[in-house]
Amino acid sequence: MKRLLQKTHEAWLATQMAAFMARNTESKRWLNEAAMILWRHFTWIEHEMVVRGIEYDYDRETIPIKVERLSVMIADLNRRYGEIELLLGASEDAALKERIAHDLEYLRFAAGRLPDETVRAFSMERRYKDLDLGKEATDALTLFLFEESYKEYELILIYNYLRAHNDDTFLDRIFGILIDESFFHLRSFGEMMAEMGILGVPRVVHESLYKVESLERFLLDGIDEEIAAKEQCRELSQAVAAESEELAKFFDFINNQENYHIALMKEAVEHYRAEGR
């Protein structure tokens, strides 16, 4: 089961990376949908492990994605889907195994029908669309995207682990919202990285970050991190404003979203304390 969870994790992340690098609109849409299907598989497998009392972590192997043609990445995805199929016997949930097996059969078929294209996500041009950003703004944007894409991936895993190991419906709702928000941010930043030719896979998240000893301390630290992220967005908006109103408005938009995240985390802290935990 641990191997099944890990390989599903890797397949989900690899499929998401493929969605970022695809430029064909339909291919990008389909790969994003496939990634979310695999994410659901991941959470369902995880749930079975929690129910069966199987200890696990979110460790994974390196995921090579630097390709020149999308077809090479698609072939790798199909290999990964086949690998998961071979591991499904570890599950004791017959309905889950059948569902995942049928999904993977279709994913392999549909992925093989996607049109091939040249991949530009690793060109290192560091140019966003047709904008002529100066060096300072480009450097600031590059650093922000690398840091924040990892942070959003990290938060998805942390909140998912916390949700999987708690039976509090109030906290479950908040964790679910924060996961959805981090998915949106990860996709937004991943698309921008691919456009700039600097796409990269987020590094592995160490288990000490999601196997938290104190939920209250984690939430309080998370509030501080969100406040720091707001400041980064504000500074980046100012750095690019002279060259691009579009980018400045986008980072103001992200900045303002963080306000709600902070409010939700404060609610979670108050609820946690009220429950006397």
Short mmCIF file of C-alpha atoms in Angstrom, two decimals:
data_model
loop_
_atom_site.label_atom_id
_atom_site.label_comp_id
_atom_site.label_asym_id
_atom_site.label_seq_id
_atom_site.Cartn_x
_atom_site.Cartn_y
_atom_site.Cartn_z
CA MET A 1 0.00 0.00 0.00
CA LYS A 2 2.86 2.39 0.73
CA ARG A 3 4.27 1.74 -2.73
CA LEU A 4 0.84 2.20 -4.30
CA LEU A 5 0.40 5.54 -2.52
CA GLN A 6 3.86 6.72 -3.56
CA LYS A 7 3.43 5.79 -7.21
CA THR A 8 0.02 7.45 -7.35
CA HIS A 9 1.56 10.57 -5.80
CA GLU A 10 4.28 10.59 -8.46
CA ALA A 11 1.80 10.00 -11.29
CA TRP A 12 -0.41 12.84 -10.07
CA LEU A 13 2.49 15.29 -9.85
CA ALA A 14 3.98 14.21 -13.20
CA THR A 15 0.59 14.63 -14.89
CA GLN A 16 0.22 18.09 -13.36
CA MET A 17 3.66 19.06 -14.65
CA ALA A 18 2.67 17.82 -18.12
CA ALA A 19 -0.41 20.05 -17.97
CA PHE A 20 1.81 23.04 -17.22
CA MET A 21 4.13 22.35 -20.15
CA ALA A 22 1.37 21.67 -22.71
CA ARG A 23 0.47 24.70 -24.84
CA ASN A 24 -2.37 23.15 -26.83
CA THR A 25 -5.54 24.28 -25.05
CA GLU A 26 -7.35 20.94 -25.20
CA SER A 27 -4.26 18.98 -24.12
CA LYS A 28 -3.75 21.33 -21.18
CA ARG A 29 -7.41 20.99 -20.15
CA TRP A 30 -7.36 17.21 -20.37
CA LEU A 31 -4.07 16.85 -18.46
CA ASN A 32 -5.35 19.12 -15.68
CA GLU A 33 -8.47 16.97 -15.39
CA ALA A 34 -6.38 13.78 -15.41
CA ALA A 35 -4.19 15.19 -12.64
CA MET A 36 -7.25 15.86 -10.47
CA ILE A 37 -8.52 12.33 -11.06
CA LEU A 38 -5.17 10.98 -9.89
CA TRP A 39 -5.24 13.28 -6.88
CA ARG A 40 -8.59 11.80 -5.89
CA HIS A 41 -7.11 8.31 -6.29
CA PHE A 42 -4.28 9.40 -3.99
CA THR A 43 -6.66 10.59 -1.27
CA TRP A 44 -8.83 7.47 -1.52
CA ILE A 45 -5.83 5.17 -1.20
CA GLU A 46 -4.64 7.25 1.73
CA HIS A 47 -8.04 6.91 3.41
CA GLU A 48 -7.88 3.14 3.16
CA MET A 49 -4.44 3.20 4.75
CA VAL A 50 -5.70 5.37 7.61
CA VAL A 51 -8.64 3.01 8.19
CA ARG A 52 -6.34 -0.02 8.14
CA GLY A 53 -3.87 1.66 10.49
CA ILE A 54 -0.99 1.62 8.01
CA GLU A 55 1.72 4.19 8.76
CA TYR A 56 2.88 6.17 5.73
CA ASP A 57 4.59 9.33 4.55
CA TYR A 58 4.64 11.46 1.42
CA ASP A 59 8.14 10.52 0.32
CA ARG A 60 8.63 10.06 -3.43
CA GLU A 61 11.29 9.52 -6.02
CA THR A 62 12.69 12.15 -8.38
CA ILE A 63 10.34 12.98 -11.26
CA PRO A 64 12.27 13.84 -14.44
CA ILE A 65 10.24 16.17 -16.65
CA LYS A 66 12.76 17.95 -18.87
CA VAL A 67 11.69 16.85 -22.35
CA GLU A 68 11.71 18.43 -25.79
CA ARG A 69 8.48 16.82 -27.01
CA LEU A 70 5.22 16.36 -25.12
CA SER A 71 4.91 12.84 -26.53
CA VAL A 72 7.96 11.79 -24.48
CA MET A 73 6.25 12.99 -21.30
CA ILE A 74 3.00 11.27 -22.29
CA ALA A 75 4.85 7.97 -22.78
CA ASP A 76 6.28 8.35 -19.28
CA LEU A 77 2.81 9.05 -17.87
CA ASN A 78 1.43 5.91 -19.48
CA ARG A 79 4.28 3.92 -17.93
CA ARG A 80 3.39 5.38 -14.55
CA TYR A 81 -0.30 4.55 -14.97
CA GLY A 82 0.62 0.96 -15.82
CA GLU A 83 2.84 0.79 -12.75
CA ILE A 84 -0.08 1.77 -10.52
CA GLU A 85 -2.28 -0.90 -12.09
CA LEU A 86 0.25 -3.57 -11.13
CA LEU A 87 0.18 -2.41 -7.50
CA LEU A 88 -3.61 -2.28 -7.04
CA GLY A 89 -3.65 -5.78 -5.57
CA ALA A 90 -2.37 -4.30 -2.31
CA SER A 91 -5.76 -2.67 -1.71
CA GLU A 92 -8.48 -4.60 0.11
CA ASP A 93 -11.24 -2.34 -1.21
CA ALA A 94 -12.69 -4.12 -4.24
CA ALA A 95 -14.80 -1.18 -5.37
CA LEU A 96 -11.83 1.21 -5.11
CA LYS A 97 -9.56 -1.12 -7.07
CA GLU A 98 -12.14 -1.47 -9.82
CA ARG A 99 -12.69 2.29 -10.02
CA ILE A 100 -8.97 3.13 -10.20
CA ALA A 101 -8.27 0.37 -12.72
CA HIS A 102 -11.01 1.59 -15.07
CA ASP A 103 -9.87 5.21 -14.69
CA LEU A 104 -6.29 4.29 -15.50
CA GLU A 105 -7.34 2.27 -18.53
CA TYR A 106 -9.10 5.32 -19.93
CA LEU A 107 -6.31 7.72 -18.98
CA ARG A 108 -3.79 5.60 -20.88
CA PHE A 109 -6.07 5.51 -23.92
CA ALA A 110 -6.89 9.23 -23.91
CA ALA A 111 -3.32 10.35 -23.19
CA GLY A 112 -2.11 8.43 -26.22
CA ARG A 113 -4.45 10.44 -28.44
CA LEU A 114 -3.14 13.87 -27.40
CA PRO A 115 -1.38 15.76 -30.21
CA ASP A 116 2.39 16.02 -29.95
CA GLU A 117 4.03 19.42 -29.61
CA THR A 118 7.36 21.05 -28.91
CA VAL A 119 7.89 21.79 -25.22
CA ARG A 120 9.19 25.27 -24.39
CA ALA A 121 8.83 25.04 -20.61
CA PHE A 122 12.58 24.56 -20.08
CA SER A 123 14.00 27.21 -22.42
CA MET A 124 15.27 29.37 -19.52
CA GLU A 125 14.27 32.48 -21.50
CA ARG A 126 12.69 33.97 -18.38
CA ARG A 127 10.28 36.00 -20.47
CA TYR A 128 6.62 36.14 -19.56
CA LYS A 129 4.42 36.34 -22.63
CA ASP A 130 5.38 39.46 -24.62
CA LEU A 131 6.22 41.58 -21.60
CA ASP A 132 9.53 43.38 -21.51
CA LEU A 133 10.33 43.12 -17.81
CA GLY A 134 13.60 44.57 -16.56
CA LYS A 135 16.25 42.39 -14.90
CA GLU A 136 15.23 43.34 -11.37
CA ALA A 137 11.58 42.55 -11.97
CA THR A 138 12.45 39.31 -13.82
CA ASP A 139 14.72 38.17 -10.99
CA ALA A 140 12.07 38.96 -8.39
CA LEU A 141 9.40 37.11 -10.36
CA THR A 142 11.66 34.09 -10.91
CA LEU A 143 12.51 33.78 -7.22
CA PHE A 144 8.89 34.24 -6.19
CA LEU A 145 7.63 31.53 -8.55
CA PHE A 146 10.17 28.94 -7.40
CA GLU A 147 9.53 29.64 -3.73
CA GLU A 148 5.78 29.88 -3.95
CA SER A 149 5.21 26.88 -6.23
CA TYR A 150 7.00 24.73 -3.64
CA LYS A 151 5.08 26.37 -0.80
CA GLU A 152 1.71 25.66 -2.44
CA TYR A 153 2.66 22.02 -3.13
CA GLU A 154 3.82 21.75 0.48
CA LEU A 155 0.57 23.23 1.80
CA ILE A 156 -1.55 20.87 -0.32
CA LEU A 157 0.20 17.90 1.26
CA ILE A 158 0.18 19.32 4.79
CA TYR A 159 -3.51 20.21 4.81
CA ASN A 160 -4.37 16.94 3.13
CA TYR A 161 -2.50 14.95 5.79
CA LEU A 162 -4.18 16.93 8.58
CA ARG A 163 -7.59 16.39 7.00
CA ALA A 164 -6.95 12.66 6.63
CA HIS A 165 -6.12 12.36 10.33
CA ASN A 166 -8.88 14.37 11.95
CA ASP A 167 -12.62 13.77 12.43
CA ASP A 168 -13.58 17.36 13.19
CA THR A 169 -16.00 18.55 10.49
CA PHE A 170 -15.27 22.23 11.24
CA LEU A 171 -11.54 21.80 10.68
CA ASP A 172 -12.17 19.47 7.74
CA ARG A 173 -14.06 22.25 5.96
CA ILE A 174 -11.26 24.75 6.52
CA PHE A 175 -8.56 22.33 5.40
CA GLY A 176 -10.59 21.56 2.28
CA ILE A 177 -10.88 25.25 1.36
CA LEU A 178 -7.16 25.81 1.89
CA ILE A 179 -6.30 22.76 -0.25
CA ASP A 180 -8.49 24.07 -3.09
CA GLU A 181 -6.90 27.51 -2.82
CA SER A 182 -3.39 26.06 -2.90
CA PHE A 183 -4.27 24.02 -5.98
CA PHE A 184 -5.34 27.21 -7.75
CA HIS A 185 -2.14 28.98 -6.75
CA LEU A 186 0.04 26.01 -7.73
CA ARG A 187 -1.57 25.85 -11.15
CA SER A 188 -1.27 29.61 -11.63
CA PHE A 189 2.42 29.69 -10.69
CA GLY A 190 3.18 26.50 -12.64
CA GLU A 191 1.65 27.98 -15.79
CA MET A 192 3.75 31.12 -15.35
CA MET A 193 6.93 29.09 -14.82
CA ALA A 194 6.29 27.08 -17.97
CA GLU A 195 5.63 30.29 -19.93
CA MET A 196 8.97 31.69 -18.72
CA GLY A 197 10.84 28.47 -19.51
CA ILE A 198 11.74 27.76 -15.88
CA LEU A 199 9.36 24.92 -14.99
CA GLY A 200 10.58 22.67 -12.18
CA VAL A 201 9.19 19.94 -9.93
CA PRO A 202 8.76 21.00 -6.28
CA ARG A 203 11.18 19.30 -3.90
CA VAL A 204 10.05 16.51 -1.60
CA VAL A 205 8.21 17.66 1.53
CA HIS A 206 9.79 16.29 4.72
CA GLU A 207 7.40 14.39 6.96
CA SER A 208 8.17 16.63 9.94
CA LEU A 209 6.22 19.39 8.17
CA TYR A 210 2.92 17.49 7.93
CA LYS A 211 3.18 15.16 10.92
CA VAL A 212 2.76 18.11 13.25
CA GLU A 213 3.11 17.74 17.03
CA SER A 214 0.93 20.77 17.82
CA LEU A 215 -1.89 21.73 15.48
CA GLU A 216 -2.33 25.05 17.27
CA ARG A 217 1.36 25.94 16.86
CA PHE A 218 1.21 24.91 13.20
CA LEU A 219 -1.79 27.16 12.56
CA LEU A 220 -0.22 30.13 14.34
CA ASP A 221 3.00 29.70 12.37
CA GLY A 222 0.92 29.37 9.22
CA ILE A 223 -0.74 32.71 9.89
CA ASP A 224 2.70 34.34 10.14
CA GLU A 225 3.72 32.68 6.85
CA GLU A 226 0.61 33.95 5.11
CA ILE A 227 1.33 37.48 6.34
CA ALA A 228 4.87 37.16 4.95
CA ALA A 229 3.46 35.86 1.65
CA LYS A 230 1.21 38.93 1.44
CA GLU A 231 4.25 41.16 1.77
CA GLN A 232 6.04 39.22 -0.99
CA CYS A 233 3.05 39.67 -3.27
CA ARG A 234 2.89 43.38 -2.49
CA GLU A 235 6.60 43.85 -3.21
CA LEU A 236 6.38 41.86 -6.43
CA SER A 237 3.36 43.84 -7.58
CA GLN A 238 5.34 47.04 -7.08
CA ALA A 239 8.40 45.58 -8.83
CA VAL A 240 6.49 44.75 -12.03
CA ALA A 241 3.92 47.56 -12.02
CA ALA A 242 5.95 49.86 -14.26
CA GLU A 243 6.28 47.19 -16.97
CA SER A 244 3.04 45.24 -16.59
CA GLU A 245 -0.29 46.28 -15.11
CA GLU A 246 -1.52 42.74 -15.82
CA LEU A 247 1.07 41.11 -13.56
CA ALA A 248 0.74 43.78 -10.89
CA LYS A 249 -3.03 43.24 -10.74
CA PHE A 250 -2.53 39.47 -10.60
CA PHE A 251 -0.25 39.65 -7.58
CA ASP A 252 -2.59 42.10 -5.88
CA PHE A 253 -5.31 39.51 -6.50
CA ILE A 254 -3.21 36.76 -4.87
CA ASN A 255 -2.31 39.11 -2.02
CA ASN A 256 -5.97 39.78 -1.27
CA GLN A 257 -6.80 36.07 -1.33
CA GLU A 258 -4.32 35.54 1.49
CA ASN A 259 -6.54 37.68 3.73
CA TYR A 260 -9.23 35.02 3.67
CA HIS A 261 -6.69 32.27 4.30
CA ILE A 262 -5.54 34.13 7.41
CA ALA A 263 -9.14 34.56 8.57
CA LEU A 264 -9.82 30.84 8.11
CA MET A 265 -6.71 29.86 10.03
CA LYS A 266 -7.67 32.20 12.88
CA GLU A 267 -11.10 30.55 12.95
CA ALA A 268 -9.39 27.16 13.13
CA VAL A 269 -7.26 28.28 16.07
CA GLU A 270 -10.29 29.65 17.94
CA HIS A 271 -12.25 26.45 17.29
CA TYR A 272 -9.32 24.28 18.38
CA ARG A 273 -8.96 26.23 21.63
CA ALA A 274 -12.73 26.19 22.26
CA GLU A 275 -12.70 22.42 21.98
CA GLY A 276 -10.07 22.36 24.72
CA ARG A 277 -7.57 20.35 22.73
#
